[in-house]
Amino acid sequence: MKEISFIIDGQKVRAQEGQTVLNAADDAGIFIPRLCNHPDLEPFGACRMCTVLINGKPQTACTHPASDGLEIQNDTPQLFNIRKSILDMLFIEGNHYCMFCEKSGFCELQALAYRFGITRPKFPYQYPRRTMDATHPDIFIDHDRCILCARCVRASRDVDHKHVFGFVGRGTAKKLAVSSAKGARDTNVSPDDKALSVCPVGTLMRKHVGYSVPIGKRLFDLMPIGSDIEEHVGKQGKE
Amino acid sequence: MTNTTKIQETKTDTDMRRIVIDPVTRVEGHGKVTILLDNEGAVKQARLHIVEFRGFERFIQGRLLWEVPVIVQRLCGICPVSHHLGAAKAMDMIVGADELTPTAEKMRRLMHYGQIVQSHATHFFYLASPDLLFGFDAPMQKRNAGGVVMEHPDMAHRGVRLRKYGQKIIETTAGKRIHGTGAIPGGINKNLTPVERDRLLADADQAIKDACDALEFIKKYMEKHQDDAEALGAFTSNRLCILDSDGAMDLYDGTLRAVDRQDKIIFENEPVVNYLQHVAEEVRNWTYMKFPFIRQLGPKEGWYSVGSLPRVTACDYIDTPLAEKARREMIEALGGKASGLTMAYHWARIIEIIHGAEKIKLLLQDPDLLRNELVVKGKRKDEGISVIEAPRGTLFHHYRVDRNDQVSMANIIVSTTQNNEPMNRAVEYVARRYLQGTEITESMLNHIEAAIRAYDPCLSCATHAVGHMPLSVSLCNEQGDIIDRKNRAYFNSQQCII
Amino acid sequence: MAKPKLSTVFLGGCFGCHMSLLDIDERIIELVDIVEIYKSPLVDRKVFEERSDIGLIEGGCVTEENVEVLLALRDHCDFLISVGECAIMGDIPSLRNTIPLRECIEEAYLNTVSTWNPTHNIPNDPELPLLLNRVHPCHDIVKIDAAIPGCPPRSDALWEALQALLHNKPVQLPYEILKYD
C-alpha cells in the first residue's frame, strides 16, 4: 500500500492510501471530533461534527479520502464554533436529561460537550414530545435521546444483518423506527446486537443493568473523549 | 368540580410574557402564613400555606423501574439519599430481591446513616443554632450562620465537620455527595475499598465526639430556656415511626408503629405493605401540601407527627449505647415520652446524630462492606412498597410497573407532609401567644419561623414541589381584609444558612 | 473597600445546588470573609436596597412567582449565573413539559392511592401562585451571563467559579468538575 502524507494544522501526517482523513488523523494521534462515525461501521457523513477545512473547503473528515499533499485545518476557532453549534442544536432538539440518564459518563454526545466546555446551549430548548419503546423484555429505546446518527441503522444492516432499525419521516419529523409497528418486542433485535453497543447516546439501552458503574469510574468521568487517540501520538507517523 | 376551575386556568406562554413586561408586585412568598382575626381581634385561624407543586407522581409514569431511584431523589437536595434508598427498596421488591446481600444492605445503611448525620447537622448547626445561640429577638444581621462563625467558632467548626463527615460517607457510597447512583434495584453498584474504609474510620470518633458536645449544648440550653422552649408550642400528638422487630429504633427498615397522645399503641408490628390500611392524605384547597391522617382515627383526630422526636419517644430503646443514654436522659427531663414540646425536636435530632455516628463506626468495622456480592435478583413482581425513616420522618414510596418495566403508578408520602398539621398547630399556638393588637411584631414573626423550623420542614420534598419558602405573614380581619403583612424569605431566616 | 456582594435565589429546584455550595466545607468560612452574602436564602434580607455584584440562580421557573423573583434578581445583579440544570434546562421539574398540567394536578390530588378527597378538592386558594403551563429555563425569561452546569454542580465548580469572578478572571472549569449529572 502506498504511503502518502498531508498536513493537518501545519503538522505533517503520514498515512496509507485508502484511509479516510479521520482515520489517518486518528493514527497520527490527532483527534477530530465525531458522532456518527464509528470504526466498525461504514462512514456516513451525517452529523457534520468532523467537518474540517480541506484545501480551504469544509468537508467531513470521515468520508474524505486521505491523499498526498492535502492542506487540512482542524483546530481553528471557526471550526470549534461550528462544532459547538452542532452540539448545542443536538441538545435542544431532544430531551437530554443527563442527570438521570444511565448513559451519563459513557455518552459520546455528553463527552463531546464536556470537551468543548459547553455550560449551556445557546438556543432555546424545544421539549419535543417523544415516546419510549420499552416493549422488548431486554431492551429499551428512548427516543428522547436519539440524535439520528444512524449508527444502529448501519450496524443492524451491515454487521448484525437484521435490518431492525431505520428512519421514518423527514426534516424535523424524522425519527428512528424499528422493523415492526408493534415495537421492538416484535423484531429479532437482541441485547447482544452490535446495534446496541454502538449507540453513542442513551437511546438503545439494555434493561436490567441500571447504573452498574459507580460515578467516578465511568469512561469519561476523568478523561476527555478523544484522549485515547491523542495519547498514542507518534504511533504511526506524526512528525 | 367547580372549585377546580381556577387552578386549571394557568398561565399560557403568552400570559407569561405579559408577566415579564408587567410583573405583579407581590414578590417572594412561597410559603405563607395567614392569620385570621375575629372582630374582637383574637386569632381565629392560622395557616401555613405551601405554594409549590411539581407533579412527580405523574411524570415518573413511563420511566423505567431502574431509573426511578435516580430520578426521585431529585425531589430534594437536602436528603436525596432517603428518596434514593426509599425508591430502591421499593424496586428491590419489584425485581424480586427479597433479601439483599449483606454487603448491599450494609452499604446502603452506611449511606443512610451518613445522610442522617449530614442532614441533621445541616439543620442544627447551619439553620437552627443561630436562634439558640443569639436568641429569637437578636438582630437579623447576626442571627445566621455567619454570626455563628464570628462569635461561636467552636460551634461553627463542629457543624462544618459533622456535615462534611456525613457528606463524605455519602460520596464514598453513592459516588457523589448529592444525587449519586449507589443503590440500584436489587443491591448496590459499589463496595468499599480498604483505603476508603480506613479514611472514613479515621474520623468516626471525632464525629461521635462532636455530636456528644452538641448534646451537652442542647441539654444546657433546654435547662436554661424552659420558657423559650415552651413559647414555640407544646402540644401532644399521635406519632408514627418504624422500628425493628425488637422495638428498637431502626432508621433504615422495619415495621410501623403508631402511638397516641397518651403514649398508648394505636397499631404496631405492621408491615409497610399494609400502609394504605392505616394512612390516608386529605386534600385542602388552601395549600399544595396534603394532610395525612391515621385512618382508624379519621381525618379530624387522626393527624400525627413524624421525625426525630416521635422516633426517639415512640421506640422502646436505641441499640447504640451513647444515644440510648441520651434518650433516657431526655425522656426523664421532659417528664415522659408523650411530651409535645416543639423545641425538643432539636434535642432528639442530636440524639439521632449520635446514633448515626455510632452506627457508622460499627458498620465501618464490618468486613462485609469489602465483599463483592453486590446485586441479587428474583421473581419479578409488579408492585413495590417501601418505608424508610428519612431525617425528617417516615417516608413511603409505592410503585406499580407494567409488563414493559415502565412505571404505571407512583405514590410518595414524604416526611414533611406528615408534619403538616402539627406545623399548622404550632403556628396557631405561637400566633395566639404572641399576637398583640393588630400588628405583626418582629418577635412574633421570629417565633413563628422558629416553631416551623423546629420541625425541619423540607418543603422541597413536601408537595413533591420545590419548596423554597420565603415566609410571608398576613393578618386579616374577619371580613378577610389584610390589615398587616410582612415578608421574610423563608429559607432565609427560617432556615438561614450562611 | 466594601466587600463584593453575592445574592442567590431558589426557584423551582430541590435546594441541592445551595447544598452543594455548603459542600465547600471549611471554605465557607473563607467565603463569608471575602464576599457579603447580600440577599439569599442564606441570609435574612428582605428587599434589595443595593445592587449585587453576582447573582446565583438555582431552579427554573415553575410558578408565576418564580418569574417575578427572577426579574427582580436580574434588576439588581450585575452578573447573573444559572447554577445547576434546573436553571439551565428545567431539569426534573420540566419532565412535566410534555404532559398537560391538569393531568399532573389530578394525579396528585385526586388519583394517588393514599389520597382521601371526597369532595374532589384541588388546591385553588388565591394565596397559591399559579403554576406555569411549562417549566422554563431562566434564560427564557431574562439575560443570563454565565452558567455552571451539574445536578447539582460540584462544589469545587462553584468555588472555582466564584474565585475566578471575584478576582476578575474568566470562569474556566477544569474537565473533572464540569459535569451535567
XYZ file of C-alpha atoms in Angstrom, chain A:
239
model
C 0.000 0.000 0.000
C 1.279 3.393 -0.924
C 2.358 5.738 1.827
C 1.191 9.310 1.494
C 1.488 12.424 3.587
C -0.567 15.530 4.175
C -0.727 18.473 6.549
C -3.152 18.974 9.480
C -2.872 22.278 11.294
C 0.632 22.747 9.976
C 1.723 19.304 11.058
C 2.865 16.686 8.580
C 0.947 13.425 8.863
C 1.850 10.133 7.179
C -0.951 7.822 6.131
C -1.785 4.860 3.928
C -3.578 5.406 0.693
C -7.213 4.393 1.078
C -7.566 5.741 4.582
C -10.037 8.482 5.307
C -8.750 11.777 6.660
C -10.363 10.903 10.001
C -8.668 7.513 10.268
C -5.328 8.895 9.227
C -5.636 11.652 11.821
C -6.577 9.084 14.485
C -3.469 7.087 13.668
C -1.388 10.203 13.917
C -2.786 10.997 17.341
C -4.874 13.946 16.190
C -8.453 13.937 17.447
C -11.129 15.161 15.079
C -14.482 15.175 16.935
C -17.143 12.846 15.528
C -20.516 11.412 16.456
C -21.996 9.367 13.635
C -18.688 7.807 12.696
C -17.722 4.505 14.270
C -14.582 2.492 13.471
C -16.577 -0.703 12.825
C -19.141 0.900 10.534
C -19.195 2.386 7.067
C -18.642 6.151 7.110
C -21.882 8.079 6.898
C -21.091 11.786 6.952
C -24.340 12.738 8.652
C -23.565 14.580 11.856
C -21.024 17.033 10.420
C -19.069 17.090 13.685
C -15.882 16.058 11.899
C -16.062 18.910 9.425
C -12.559 20.156 8.632
C -11.263 22.559 6.019
C -9.564 20.609 3.252
C -7.668 22.929 0.946
C -9.927 25.656 2.299
C -13.245 23.863 1.769
C -15.417 22.380 4.522
C -15.502 18.595 4.187
C -16.417 15.745 6.512
C -13.181 14.061 7.524
C -14.907 10.698 7.996
C -15.821 10.395 4.313
C -12.952 12.250 2.654
C -10.139 10.055 1.341
C -6.710 10.993 2.526
C -4.426 11.920 -0.334
C -0.975 13.243 -0.842
C -0.415 16.919 -0.186
C -3.762 17.877 1.343
C -3.761 21.012 3.485
C -6.190 20.451 6.340
C -7.339 22.706 9.116
C -8.906 21.017 12.137
C -8.193 23.010 15.266
C -9.381 26.511 14.447
C -11.709 28.859 16.331
C -14.114 28.902 13.405
C -14.405 25.104 13.258
C -14.637 24.970 17.037
C -17.655 27.268 16.916
C -19.340 25.346 14.135
C -18.942 22.067 16.007
C -20.104 23.622 19.235
C -23.231 24.888 17.496
C -23.932 21.400 16.191
C -23.713 20.072 19.751
C -25.927 22.897 21.004
C -28.564 22.030 18.416
C -28.473 18.338 19.273
C -29.047 19.141 22.928
C -32.036 21.409 22.396
C -33.717 19.250 19.757
C -34.090 16.250 22.044
C -34.785 15.783 25.728
C -31.352 15.114 27.128
C -31.748 14.641 30.861
C -28.144 13.773 31.685
C -28.851 13.823 35.414
C -30.747 10.543 35.381
C -29.621 9.021 32.078
C -27.978 5.633 32.546
C -25.575 6.521 29.761
C -24.185 9.524 31.645
C -20.430 9.171 31.847
C -20.393 6.916 28.773
C -22.366 9.147 26.397
C -20.364 10.487 23.479
C -22.652 13.465 22.985
C -22.226 14.456 26.617
C -18.497 13.774 26.491
C -18.037 15.983 23.448
C -19.980 18.750 25.141
C -17.686 18.402 28.157
C -14.656 18.541 25.907
C -15.998 21.670 24.265
C -16.635 23.186 27.680
C -20.306 23.804 26.952
C -22.108 25.054 30.033
C -25.448 25.706 28.322
C -26.717 25.637 24.753
C -27.244 28.967 23.081
C -30.629 28.031 21.577
C -33.977 27.639 23.356
C -34.966 24.125 24.431
C -37.755 22.595 22.395
C -39.003 19.859 24.767
C -40.301 17.715 21.909
C -42.909 15.141 22.798
C -41.278 11.794 22.107
C -42.008 8.255 23.136
C -40.249 5.354 24.743
C -40.349 1.862 23.258
C -39.890 -0.479 26.209
C -41.836 -3.367 24.719
C -38.807 -5.634 24.368
C -38.064 -7.619 27.521
C -34.338 -6.842 27.485
C -34.032 -3.574 25.573
C -35.496 -0.106 25.689
C -35.434 2.603 23.072
C -35.636 6.117 24.481
C -36.378 8.434 21.573
C -35.870 11.476 23.788
C -32.141 10.920 23.481
C -31.828 9.935 19.817
C -29.567 12.130 17.677
C -30.282 10.310 14.385
C -26.655 9.314 13.860
C -27.733 6.079 12.146
C -25.048 4.008 13.839
C -27.674 1.432 14.834
C -29.193 1.508 11.367
C -25.846 0.675 9.791
C -24.824 -1.829 12.455
C -28.087 -3.729 12.257
C -27.919 -3.825 8.469
C -24.203 -4.433 7.872
C -22.957 -6.225 10.983
C -25.968 -7.915 12.590
C -27.598 -8.488 9.173
C -31.018 -7.970 10.720
C -32.254 -4.634 9.319
C -34.079 -3.853 12.569
C -33.592 -0.085 12.541
C -34.382 2.598 10.017
C -35.636 6.154 9.751
C -39.153 7.350 9.067
C -40.337 10.881 8.363
C -38.416 13.841 7.045
C -36.945 17.039 8.383
C -37.895 17.718 11.977
C -40.301 14.775 11.889
C -37.534 12.314 11.087
C -37.244 9.625 13.713
C -35.741 6.259 14.396
C -38.090 3.320 13.840
C -37.899 -0.431 14.188
C -38.969 -3.004 11.661
C -42.320 -3.688 13.311
C -45.172 -1.323 14.083
C -45.739 -3.255 17.312
C -42.387 -2.156 18.671
C -39.055 -3.761 19.448
C -40.670 -6.811 21.072
C -41.897 -7.846 17.642
C -38.448 -7.686 15.976
C -35.492 -10.034 16.129
C -33.264 -7.467 17.848
C -31.178 -8.887 20.664
C -29.319 -7.208 23.513
C -26.023 -8.522 22.144
C -26.504 -6.871 18.774
C -23.825 -4.567 17.502
C -26.605 -2.029 17.005
C -26.913 -1.591 20.762
C -23.256 -1.356 21.587
C -22.566 1.339 19.001
C -25.272 3.763 20.139
C -23.331 6.872 21.185
C -26.125 8.168 23.424
C -28.679 6.608 25.777
C -31.246 5.704 23.129
C -30.611 1.983 22.692
C -30.088 0.533 26.129
C -30.148 -2.816 27.832
C -32.660 -3.316 30.606
C -31.825 -4.937 33.961
C -28.467 -3.211 34.164
C -29.141 0.020 35.961
C -26.299 2.275 36.939
C -23.808 -0.513 37.337
C -20.658 1.580 37.108
C -20.216 3.965 40.049
C -19.743 7.663 39.442
C -16.054 8.448 39.199
C -15.275 5.174 37.422
C -17.186 5.861 34.225
C -15.452 6.155 30.866
C -15.484 9.924 30.533
C -15.525 10.930 34.210
C -11.881 11.886 34.258
C -10.597 11.507 30.694
C -11.988 13.658 27.902
C -13.276 11.898 24.819
C -10.523 11.568 22.252
C -7.733 11.424 24.779
C -7.168 7.762 23.903
C -6.473 8.873 20.332
C -4.255 11.738 21.384
C -2.302 9.529 23.742
C -0.788 7.275 21.133
C 0.843 10.170 19.382
C 3.578 9.099 17.040
C 2.394 5.522 16.775
C 2.197 5.923 13.054
C 3.519 8.973 11.587
C 3.164 12.430 13.062
C 6.497 14.172 12.664
